[in-house]
Coordinates of C-alpha atoms in Angstrom, one line a residue:
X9 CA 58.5 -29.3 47.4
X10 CA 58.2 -33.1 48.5
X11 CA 57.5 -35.4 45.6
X12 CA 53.8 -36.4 47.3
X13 CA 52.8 -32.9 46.5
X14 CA 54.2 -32.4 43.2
X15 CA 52.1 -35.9 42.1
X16 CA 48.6 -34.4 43.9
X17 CA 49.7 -30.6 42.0
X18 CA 50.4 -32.4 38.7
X19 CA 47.1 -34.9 38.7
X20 CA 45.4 -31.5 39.8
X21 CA 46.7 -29.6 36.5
X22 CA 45.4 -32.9 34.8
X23 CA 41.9 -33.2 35.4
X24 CA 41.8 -29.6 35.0
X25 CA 43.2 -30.1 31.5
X26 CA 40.9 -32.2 30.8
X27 CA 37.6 -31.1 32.5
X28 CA 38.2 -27.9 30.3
X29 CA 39.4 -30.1 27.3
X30 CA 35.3 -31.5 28.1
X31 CA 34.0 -28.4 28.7
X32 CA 34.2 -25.7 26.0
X33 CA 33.4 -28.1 23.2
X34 CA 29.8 -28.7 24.7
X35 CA 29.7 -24.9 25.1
X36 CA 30.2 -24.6 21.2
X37 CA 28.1 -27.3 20.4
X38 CA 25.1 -25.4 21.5
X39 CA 26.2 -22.2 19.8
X40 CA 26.1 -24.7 16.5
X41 CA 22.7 -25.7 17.5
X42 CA 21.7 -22.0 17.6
X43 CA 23.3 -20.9 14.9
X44 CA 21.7 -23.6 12.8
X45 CA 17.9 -22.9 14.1
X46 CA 18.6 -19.4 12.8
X47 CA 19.9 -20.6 9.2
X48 CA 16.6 -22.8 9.3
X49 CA 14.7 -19.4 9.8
X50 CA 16.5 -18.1 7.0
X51 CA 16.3 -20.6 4.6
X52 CA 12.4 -20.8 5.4
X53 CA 12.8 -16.8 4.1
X54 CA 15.2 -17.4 1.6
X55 CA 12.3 -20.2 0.3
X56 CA 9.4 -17.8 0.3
X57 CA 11.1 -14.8 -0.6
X58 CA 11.8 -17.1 -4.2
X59 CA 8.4 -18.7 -4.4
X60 CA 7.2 -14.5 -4.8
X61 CA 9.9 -13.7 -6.9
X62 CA 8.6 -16.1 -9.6
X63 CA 4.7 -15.2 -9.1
X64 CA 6.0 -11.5 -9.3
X65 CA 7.9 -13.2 -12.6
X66 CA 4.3 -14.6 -13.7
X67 CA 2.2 -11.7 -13.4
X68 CA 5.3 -9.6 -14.8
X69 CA 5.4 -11.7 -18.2
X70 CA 1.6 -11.4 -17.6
X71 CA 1.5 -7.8 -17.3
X72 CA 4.2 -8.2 -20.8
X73 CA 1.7 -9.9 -22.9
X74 CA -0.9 -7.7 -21.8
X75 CA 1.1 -4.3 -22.7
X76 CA 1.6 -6.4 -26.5
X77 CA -2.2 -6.5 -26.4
X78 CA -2.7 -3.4 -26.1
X79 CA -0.4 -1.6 -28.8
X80 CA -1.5 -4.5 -30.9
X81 CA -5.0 -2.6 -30.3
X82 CA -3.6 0.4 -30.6
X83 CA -1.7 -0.2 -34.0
X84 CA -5.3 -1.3 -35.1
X85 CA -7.2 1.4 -34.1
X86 CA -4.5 4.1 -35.3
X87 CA -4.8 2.1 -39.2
X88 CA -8.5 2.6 -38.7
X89 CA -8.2 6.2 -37.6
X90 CA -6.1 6.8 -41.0
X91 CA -8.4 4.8 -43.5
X92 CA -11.7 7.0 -41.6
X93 CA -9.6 10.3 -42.1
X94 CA -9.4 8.8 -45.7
X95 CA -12.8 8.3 -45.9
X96 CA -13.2 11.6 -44.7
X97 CA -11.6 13.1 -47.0
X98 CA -13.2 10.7 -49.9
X99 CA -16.7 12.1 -48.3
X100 CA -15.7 16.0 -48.3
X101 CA -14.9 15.9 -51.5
X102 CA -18.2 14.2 -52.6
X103 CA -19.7 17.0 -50.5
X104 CA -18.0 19.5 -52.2
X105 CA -19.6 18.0 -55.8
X106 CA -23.2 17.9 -53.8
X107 CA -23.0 21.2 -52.9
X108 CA -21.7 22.5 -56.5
X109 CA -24.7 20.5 -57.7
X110 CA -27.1 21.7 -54.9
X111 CA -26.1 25.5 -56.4
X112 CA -26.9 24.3 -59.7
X113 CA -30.0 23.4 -58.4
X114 CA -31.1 26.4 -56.4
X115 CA -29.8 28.4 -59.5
X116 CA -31.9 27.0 -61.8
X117 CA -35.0 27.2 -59.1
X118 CA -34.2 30.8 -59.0
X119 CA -34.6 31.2 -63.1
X120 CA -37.3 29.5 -63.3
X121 CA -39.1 31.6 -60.4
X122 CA -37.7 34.9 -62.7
X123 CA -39.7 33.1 -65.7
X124 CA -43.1 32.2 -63.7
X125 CA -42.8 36.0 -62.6
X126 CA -42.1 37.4 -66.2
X127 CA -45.5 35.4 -67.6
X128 CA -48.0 37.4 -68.1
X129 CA -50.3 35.1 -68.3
X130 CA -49.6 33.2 -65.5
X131 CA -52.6 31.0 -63.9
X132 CA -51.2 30.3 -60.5
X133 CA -51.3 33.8 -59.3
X134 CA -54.3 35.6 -60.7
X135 CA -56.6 33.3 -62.4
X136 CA -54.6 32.3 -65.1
X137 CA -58.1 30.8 -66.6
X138 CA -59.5 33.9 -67.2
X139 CA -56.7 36.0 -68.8
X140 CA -56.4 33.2 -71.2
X141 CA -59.7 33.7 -72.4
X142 CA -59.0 37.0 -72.8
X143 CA -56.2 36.2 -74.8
X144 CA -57.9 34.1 -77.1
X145 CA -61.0 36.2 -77.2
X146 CA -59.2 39.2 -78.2
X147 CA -58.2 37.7 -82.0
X148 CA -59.2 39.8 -84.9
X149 CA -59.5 36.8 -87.1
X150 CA -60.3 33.2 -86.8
X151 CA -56.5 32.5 -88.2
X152 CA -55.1 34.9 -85.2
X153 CA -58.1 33.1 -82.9
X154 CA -56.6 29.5 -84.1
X155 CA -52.5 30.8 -83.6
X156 CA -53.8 32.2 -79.7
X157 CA -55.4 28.9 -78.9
X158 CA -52.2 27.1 -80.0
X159 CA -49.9 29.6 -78.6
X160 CA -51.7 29.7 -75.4
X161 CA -52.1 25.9 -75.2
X162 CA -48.3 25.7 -75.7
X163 CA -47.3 28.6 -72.9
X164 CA -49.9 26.5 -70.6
X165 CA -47.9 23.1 -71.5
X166 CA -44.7 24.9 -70.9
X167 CA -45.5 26.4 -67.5
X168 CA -47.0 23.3 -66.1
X169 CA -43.7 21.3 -67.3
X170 CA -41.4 24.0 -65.5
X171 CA -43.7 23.9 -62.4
X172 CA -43.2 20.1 -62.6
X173 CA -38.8 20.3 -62.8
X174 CA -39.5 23.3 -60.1
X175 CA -41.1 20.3 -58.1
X176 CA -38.4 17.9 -58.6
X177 CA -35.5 19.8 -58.7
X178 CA -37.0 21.2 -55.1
X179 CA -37.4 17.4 -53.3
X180 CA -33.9 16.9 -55.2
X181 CA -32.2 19.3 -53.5
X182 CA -33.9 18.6 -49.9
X183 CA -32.9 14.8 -50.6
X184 CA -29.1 15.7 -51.3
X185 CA -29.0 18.1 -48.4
X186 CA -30.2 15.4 -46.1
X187 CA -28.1 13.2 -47.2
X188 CA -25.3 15.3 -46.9
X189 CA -26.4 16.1 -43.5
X190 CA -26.3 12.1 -42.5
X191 CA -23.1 11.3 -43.9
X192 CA -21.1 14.1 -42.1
X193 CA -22.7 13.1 -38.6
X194 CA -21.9 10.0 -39.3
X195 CA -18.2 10.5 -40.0
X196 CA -18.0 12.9 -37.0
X197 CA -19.3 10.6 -34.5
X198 CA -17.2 7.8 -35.6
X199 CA -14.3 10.0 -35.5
X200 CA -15.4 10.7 -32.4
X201 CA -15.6 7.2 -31.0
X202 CA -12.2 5.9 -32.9
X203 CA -10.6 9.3 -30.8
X204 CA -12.2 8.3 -27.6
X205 CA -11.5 4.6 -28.1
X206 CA -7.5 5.5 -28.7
X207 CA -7.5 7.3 -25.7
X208 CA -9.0 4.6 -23.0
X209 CA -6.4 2.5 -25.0
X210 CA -3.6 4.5 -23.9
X211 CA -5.2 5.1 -20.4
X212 CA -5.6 1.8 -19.9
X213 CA -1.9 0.8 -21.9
X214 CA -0.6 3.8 -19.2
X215 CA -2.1 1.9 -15.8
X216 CA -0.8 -1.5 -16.6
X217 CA 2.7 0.5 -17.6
X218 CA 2.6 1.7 -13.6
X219 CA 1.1 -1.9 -12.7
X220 CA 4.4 -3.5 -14.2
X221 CA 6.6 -0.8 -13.0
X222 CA 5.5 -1.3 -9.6
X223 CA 5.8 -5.2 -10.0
X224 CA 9.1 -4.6 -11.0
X225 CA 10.3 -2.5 -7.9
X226 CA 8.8 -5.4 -5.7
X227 CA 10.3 -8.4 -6.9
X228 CA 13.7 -5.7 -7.2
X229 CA 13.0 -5.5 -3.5
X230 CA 12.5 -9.4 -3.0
X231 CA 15.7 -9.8 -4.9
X232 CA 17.5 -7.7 -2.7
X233 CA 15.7 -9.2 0.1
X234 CA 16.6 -12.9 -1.0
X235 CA 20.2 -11.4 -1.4
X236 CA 20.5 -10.2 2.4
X237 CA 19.4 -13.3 3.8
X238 CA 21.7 -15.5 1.2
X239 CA 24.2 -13.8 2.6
X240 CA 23.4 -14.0 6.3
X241 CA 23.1 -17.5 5.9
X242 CA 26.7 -17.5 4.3
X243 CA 27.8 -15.9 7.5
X244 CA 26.3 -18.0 10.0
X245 CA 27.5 -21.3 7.8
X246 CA 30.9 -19.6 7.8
X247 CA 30.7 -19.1 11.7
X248 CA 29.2 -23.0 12.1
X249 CA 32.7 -23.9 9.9
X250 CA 34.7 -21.4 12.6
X251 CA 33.5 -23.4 15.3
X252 CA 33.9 -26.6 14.3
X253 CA 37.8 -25.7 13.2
X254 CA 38.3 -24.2 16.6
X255 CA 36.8 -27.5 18.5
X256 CA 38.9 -29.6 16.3
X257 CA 42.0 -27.7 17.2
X258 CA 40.8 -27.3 20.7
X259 CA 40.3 -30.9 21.3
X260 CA 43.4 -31.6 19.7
X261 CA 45.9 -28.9 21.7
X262 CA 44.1 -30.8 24.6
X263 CA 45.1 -34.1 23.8
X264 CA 48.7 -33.0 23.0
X265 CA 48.3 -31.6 26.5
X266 CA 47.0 -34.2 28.5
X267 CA 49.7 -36.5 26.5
X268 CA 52.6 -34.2 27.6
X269 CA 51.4 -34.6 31.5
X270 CA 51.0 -37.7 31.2
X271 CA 54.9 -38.3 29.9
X272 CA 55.7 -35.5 32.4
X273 CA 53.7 -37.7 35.3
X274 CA 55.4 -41.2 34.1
X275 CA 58.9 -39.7 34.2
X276 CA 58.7 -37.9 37.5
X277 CA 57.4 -41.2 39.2
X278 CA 60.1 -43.8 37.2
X279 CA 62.9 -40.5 39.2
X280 CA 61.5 -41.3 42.2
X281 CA 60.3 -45.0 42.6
X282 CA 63.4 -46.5 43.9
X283 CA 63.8 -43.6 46.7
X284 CA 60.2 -43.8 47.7
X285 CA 58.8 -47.4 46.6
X286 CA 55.9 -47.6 49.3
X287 CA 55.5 -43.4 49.6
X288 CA 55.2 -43.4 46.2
X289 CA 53.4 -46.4 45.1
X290 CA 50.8 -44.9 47.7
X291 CA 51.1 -42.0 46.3
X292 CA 50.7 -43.1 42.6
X293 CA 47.3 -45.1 43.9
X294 CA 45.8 -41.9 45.3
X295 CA 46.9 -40.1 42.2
X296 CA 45.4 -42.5 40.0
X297 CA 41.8 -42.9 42.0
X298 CA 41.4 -38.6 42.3
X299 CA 42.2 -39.1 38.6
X300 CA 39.7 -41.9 38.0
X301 CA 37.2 -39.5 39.6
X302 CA 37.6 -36.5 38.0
X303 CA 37.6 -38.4 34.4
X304 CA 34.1 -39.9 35.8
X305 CA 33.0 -36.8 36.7
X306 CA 33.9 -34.8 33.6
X307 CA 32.3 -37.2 31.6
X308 CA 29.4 -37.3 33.9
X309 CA 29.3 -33.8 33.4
X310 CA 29.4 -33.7 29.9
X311 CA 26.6 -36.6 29.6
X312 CA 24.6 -34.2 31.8
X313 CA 25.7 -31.3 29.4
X314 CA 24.5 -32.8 26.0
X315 CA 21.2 -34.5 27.8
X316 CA 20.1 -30.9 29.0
X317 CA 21.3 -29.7 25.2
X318 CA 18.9 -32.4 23.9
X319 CA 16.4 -32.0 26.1
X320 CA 16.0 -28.5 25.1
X321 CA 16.0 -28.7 21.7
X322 CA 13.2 -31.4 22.0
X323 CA 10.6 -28.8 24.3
X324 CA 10.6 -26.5 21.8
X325 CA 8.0 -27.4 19.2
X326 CA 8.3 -27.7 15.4
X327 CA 7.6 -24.7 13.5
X328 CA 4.7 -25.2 11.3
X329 CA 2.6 -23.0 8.6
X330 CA -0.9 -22.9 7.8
X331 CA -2.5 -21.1 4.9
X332 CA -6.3 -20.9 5.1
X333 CA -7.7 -20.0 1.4
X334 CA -11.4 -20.4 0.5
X335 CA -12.8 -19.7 -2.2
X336 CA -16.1 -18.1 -3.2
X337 CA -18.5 -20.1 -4.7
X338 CA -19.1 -19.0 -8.1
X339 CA -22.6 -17.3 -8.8
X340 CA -24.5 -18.8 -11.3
X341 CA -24.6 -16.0 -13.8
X342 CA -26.7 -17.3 -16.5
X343 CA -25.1 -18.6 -20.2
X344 CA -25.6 -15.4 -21.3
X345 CA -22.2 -14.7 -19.4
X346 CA -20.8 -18.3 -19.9
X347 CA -20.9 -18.3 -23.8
X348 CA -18.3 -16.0 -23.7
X349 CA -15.9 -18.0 -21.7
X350 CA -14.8 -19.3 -24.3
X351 CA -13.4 -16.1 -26.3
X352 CA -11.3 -14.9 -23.0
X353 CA -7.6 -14.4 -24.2
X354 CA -8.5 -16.0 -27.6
X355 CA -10.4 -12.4 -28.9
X356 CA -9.8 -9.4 -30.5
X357 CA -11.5 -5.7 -30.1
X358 CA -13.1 -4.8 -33.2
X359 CA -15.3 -1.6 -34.1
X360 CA -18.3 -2.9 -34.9
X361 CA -17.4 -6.5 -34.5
X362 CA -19.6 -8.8 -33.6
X363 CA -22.3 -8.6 -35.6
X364 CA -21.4 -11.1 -38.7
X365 CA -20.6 -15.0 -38.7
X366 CA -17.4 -14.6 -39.8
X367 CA -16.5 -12.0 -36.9
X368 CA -18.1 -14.4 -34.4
X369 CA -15.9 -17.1 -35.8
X370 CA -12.8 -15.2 -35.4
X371 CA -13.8 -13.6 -31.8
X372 CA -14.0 -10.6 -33.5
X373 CA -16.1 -8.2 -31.4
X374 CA -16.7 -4.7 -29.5
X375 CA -18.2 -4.0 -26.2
X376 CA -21.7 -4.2 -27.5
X377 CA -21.6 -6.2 -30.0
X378 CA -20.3 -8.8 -27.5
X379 CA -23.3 -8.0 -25.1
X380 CA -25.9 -8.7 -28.0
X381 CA -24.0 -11.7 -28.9
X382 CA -24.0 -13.2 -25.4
X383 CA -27.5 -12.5 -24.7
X384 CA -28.8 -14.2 -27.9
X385 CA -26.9 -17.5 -26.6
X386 CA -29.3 -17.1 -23.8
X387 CA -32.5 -16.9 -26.4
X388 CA -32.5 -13.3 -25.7
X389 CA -32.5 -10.8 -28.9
X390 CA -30.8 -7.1 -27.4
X391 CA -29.8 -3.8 -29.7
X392 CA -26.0 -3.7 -30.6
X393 CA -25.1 -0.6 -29.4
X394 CA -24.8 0.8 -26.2
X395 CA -27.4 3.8 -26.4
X396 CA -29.9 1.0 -27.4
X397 CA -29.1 -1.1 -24.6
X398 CA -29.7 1.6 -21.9
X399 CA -33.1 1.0 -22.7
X400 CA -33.0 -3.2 -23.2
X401 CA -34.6 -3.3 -19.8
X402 CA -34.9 -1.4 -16.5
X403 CA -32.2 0.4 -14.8
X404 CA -31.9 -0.3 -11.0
X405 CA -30.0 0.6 -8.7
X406 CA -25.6 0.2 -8.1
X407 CA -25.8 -1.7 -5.2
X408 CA -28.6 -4.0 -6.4
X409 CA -26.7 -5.1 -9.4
X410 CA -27.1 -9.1 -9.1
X411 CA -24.9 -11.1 -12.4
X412 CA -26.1 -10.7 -15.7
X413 CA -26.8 -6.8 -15.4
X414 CA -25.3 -4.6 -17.3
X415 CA -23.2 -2.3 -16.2
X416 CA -22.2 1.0 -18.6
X417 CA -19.0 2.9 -18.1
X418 CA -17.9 6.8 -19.2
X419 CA -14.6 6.3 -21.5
X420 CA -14.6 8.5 -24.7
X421 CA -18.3 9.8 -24.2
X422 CA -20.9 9.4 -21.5
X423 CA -22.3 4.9 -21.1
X424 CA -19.5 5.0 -24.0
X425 CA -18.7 1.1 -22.9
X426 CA -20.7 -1.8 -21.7
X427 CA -20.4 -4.7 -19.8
X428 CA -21.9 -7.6 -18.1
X429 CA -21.8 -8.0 -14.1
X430 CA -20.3 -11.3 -13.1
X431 CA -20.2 -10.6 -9.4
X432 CA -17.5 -10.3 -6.9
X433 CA -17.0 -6.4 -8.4
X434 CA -16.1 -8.1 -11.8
X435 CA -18.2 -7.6 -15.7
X436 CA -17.2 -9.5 -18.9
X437 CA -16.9 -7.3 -22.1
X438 CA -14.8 -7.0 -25.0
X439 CA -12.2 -4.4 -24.0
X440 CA -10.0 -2.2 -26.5
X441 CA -6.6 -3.4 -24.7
X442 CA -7.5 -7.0 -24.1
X443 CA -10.2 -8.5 -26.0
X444 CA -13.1 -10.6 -24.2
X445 CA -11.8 -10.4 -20.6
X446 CA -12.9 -10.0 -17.3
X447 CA -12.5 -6.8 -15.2
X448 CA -12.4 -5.3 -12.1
X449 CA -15.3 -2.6 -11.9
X450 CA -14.3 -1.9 -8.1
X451 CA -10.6 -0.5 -8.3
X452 CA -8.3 0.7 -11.2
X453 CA -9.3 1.7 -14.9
X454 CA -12.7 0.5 -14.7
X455 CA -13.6 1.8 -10.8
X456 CA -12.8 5.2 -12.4
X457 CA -15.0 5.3 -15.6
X458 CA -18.1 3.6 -14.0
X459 CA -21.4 5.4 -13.8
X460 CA -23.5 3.9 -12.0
X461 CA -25.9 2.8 -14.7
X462 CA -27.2 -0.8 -14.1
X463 CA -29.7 -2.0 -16.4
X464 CA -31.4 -5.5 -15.6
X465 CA -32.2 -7.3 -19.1
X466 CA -36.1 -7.9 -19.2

């Protein structure tokens, strides 16, 4: 092979070295400018994915505090369970002494009936009047006449004060009896209500249980979801690294390359430049022009390359988030639901709370002693208990219930809790678990147990 053509086959291997050396690191440039637009995806996801991981931590703790609420209630209303069995049992016992005096009594009702019956001279039944004449009449001497007026004064006096005892001992005994009669009713029924109150309580302790298991499995998820894409954007930071090292080393076996052909081009022409001074000087000039060409077009090229790269990246437009929220304007529901503001999350359920100054104070109520309290801040006197307030105005219809109704609810018996409508599907009461709170009447615990009563307040 001449020398001419070894020069135009070495300055040929050259610019390819060197077109290529251009080349692929453009190439993998791009594939970095992908690879990051997906890691900005990611992190995006990554971002989001921990902004619902702490509201899921929020409503969690939430859910916590509201689960201590509610065996806190429980606790209570188990203590007052025990001190009404107590009570109970203080009661029967009194019971047992009325109805050991309440035999007494019919006992001694019954002797004295024997007695009336025994008289023979007794006025009520046959004209008592008459046989005492008799009686007195009948003497053989005006001593005996005297003794029979005494004696028969005396058996008079006697049966009129045993009719009188009968009389008393008689509106005793129907006194006692009613009262025994009151006092068990009484303890049933609030037996009754401390039962049925202790079991919405641990209804109501059992749905937020499943409410925070469920909010547990979720941010579980989110966790795991968070996890994946942490380590997806590991990987495609790894892969960016990868790419960058193989440039680097790509760039550089190139330039070792291009340096060896270049010694390689130096030392074939310093062989030859004596033998072929003109050939090769010509030779060397051509070389050196295709040379200056190639490196103008490579470069050229790669201008072209990275213009087209930026040019792309600059059509596509920013990625960009709206969140629309509005929110509803809020009703005016009258300060009969306002004055109790106040007592959310700073109250306590009490059985029959609400109806003292010092339980007020304290934010001490139940669900209708709340009711009466609220509506007396409004200048509006209502019954404390929920059978009353069935009939504190006129009931209308569910879906005409406006705020400031109240709304009733079947827990332990039937309208056995009451509220006051807010709007939005939400009442105000003093619940067992919670205290003064608001509620949802239209899904959960409380879409379950409502009746449908409304009652507008007069």
């Amino acid at each position: 092979m001449s020398l001419k053509k070894k020069l135009i086959v070495l300055n040929t291997t050259i610019m390819l070295g060197l077109g290529s050396a251009f080349a692929i690191p453009s190439v993998k440039a791009e594939s970095i400018t992908d690879i990051q637009s997906q890691r900005t995806g990611i992190q995006s996801d990554i971002s989001e994915a921990e902004q619902v991981i702490q509201q899921l931590k929020k409503e969690q703790s939430k859910m916590n505090a509201q689960i201590a609420q509610i065996e806190s209630a429980m606790k209570e209303n188990d203590q007052k369970i025990k001190d009404t069995k107590q009570e109970i049992k203080d009661t029967e016992k009194d019971i047992e002494s009325l109805k050991k005096e309440i035999k007494a009594l019919e006992e001694r009702i019954a002797k004295r009936e024997e007695v009336l019956k025994e008289r023979a001279l007794s006025f009520q039944e046959s004209g008592g009047d008459v046989e005492y004449l008799e009686v007195v009449l009948g003497s053989k001497s005006f001593g005996e006449f005297v003794n029979r007026v005494g004696a028969v004064a005396t058996i008079v006096e006697a049966d009129q004060q045993i009719l009188s005892e009968q009389e008393a001992d008689k509106a005793d005994l129907e006194k006692k009896q009613a009262t025994v009669e009151k006092k068990l009713q009484s303890l049933k029924d609030m037996e009754l209500e401390l039962k049925g109150m202790q079991s919405q309580i641990e209804d109501q302790k059992a749905e937020t249980v499943n409410m925070k298991a469920k909010i547990e499995k979720k941010e579980s998820e989110t966790e795991a979801l968070k996890q994946s894409l942490e380590n997806k954007d590991a990987g495609l930071e790894a892969q960016i690294a990868s790419i960058r090292e193989n440039i680097k080393k790509e760039e550089e076996r190139k330039a070792s390359e291009k340096a060896d052909l270049d010694r390689a081009a130096e030392e074939v022409n310093s062989s030859n430049a004596s033998s072929e001074g003109s050939s090769s000087s010509s030779s060397e000039e051509s070389s050196s022009s295709s040379k200056g060409e190639a490196s103008a077009k490579s470069s050229s090229k790669a201008e072209s390359s990275s213009n087209s790269s930026k040019n792309s990246s600059a059509a596509k437009p920013a990625a960009s988030k709206t969140e629309a929220s509005s929110k509803p304007s809020s009703a005016n529901t009258g300060s009969a639901i306002t004055a109790g503001y106040k007592y959310i999350g700073n109250s306590t359920y009490k059985f029959g709370g609400g109806r003292t100054a010092s339980d007020i104070a304290n934010g001490l109520f139940d669900c209708s002693g709340f009711v009466a309290w609220a509506y007396k801040q409004a200048g509006v006197n209502l019954p404390a208990s929920t059978d009353a307030l069935k009939g504190a105005g006129r009931q209308i219809s569910s879906s005409q219930k406006q705020p400031g109704d109240l709304v009733f609810f079947n827990t332990y018996k039937t309208d056995g809790h009451v509220g006051i409508y807010v709007g939005g599907g939400k009442f105000i009461g003093s619940q067992s678990s919670t205290g003064v709170a608001i509620a949802n009447m239209d899904s959960g615990y409380w879409a379950s147990k409502f009746n449908g009563r409304v009652v507008r307040v007069n």
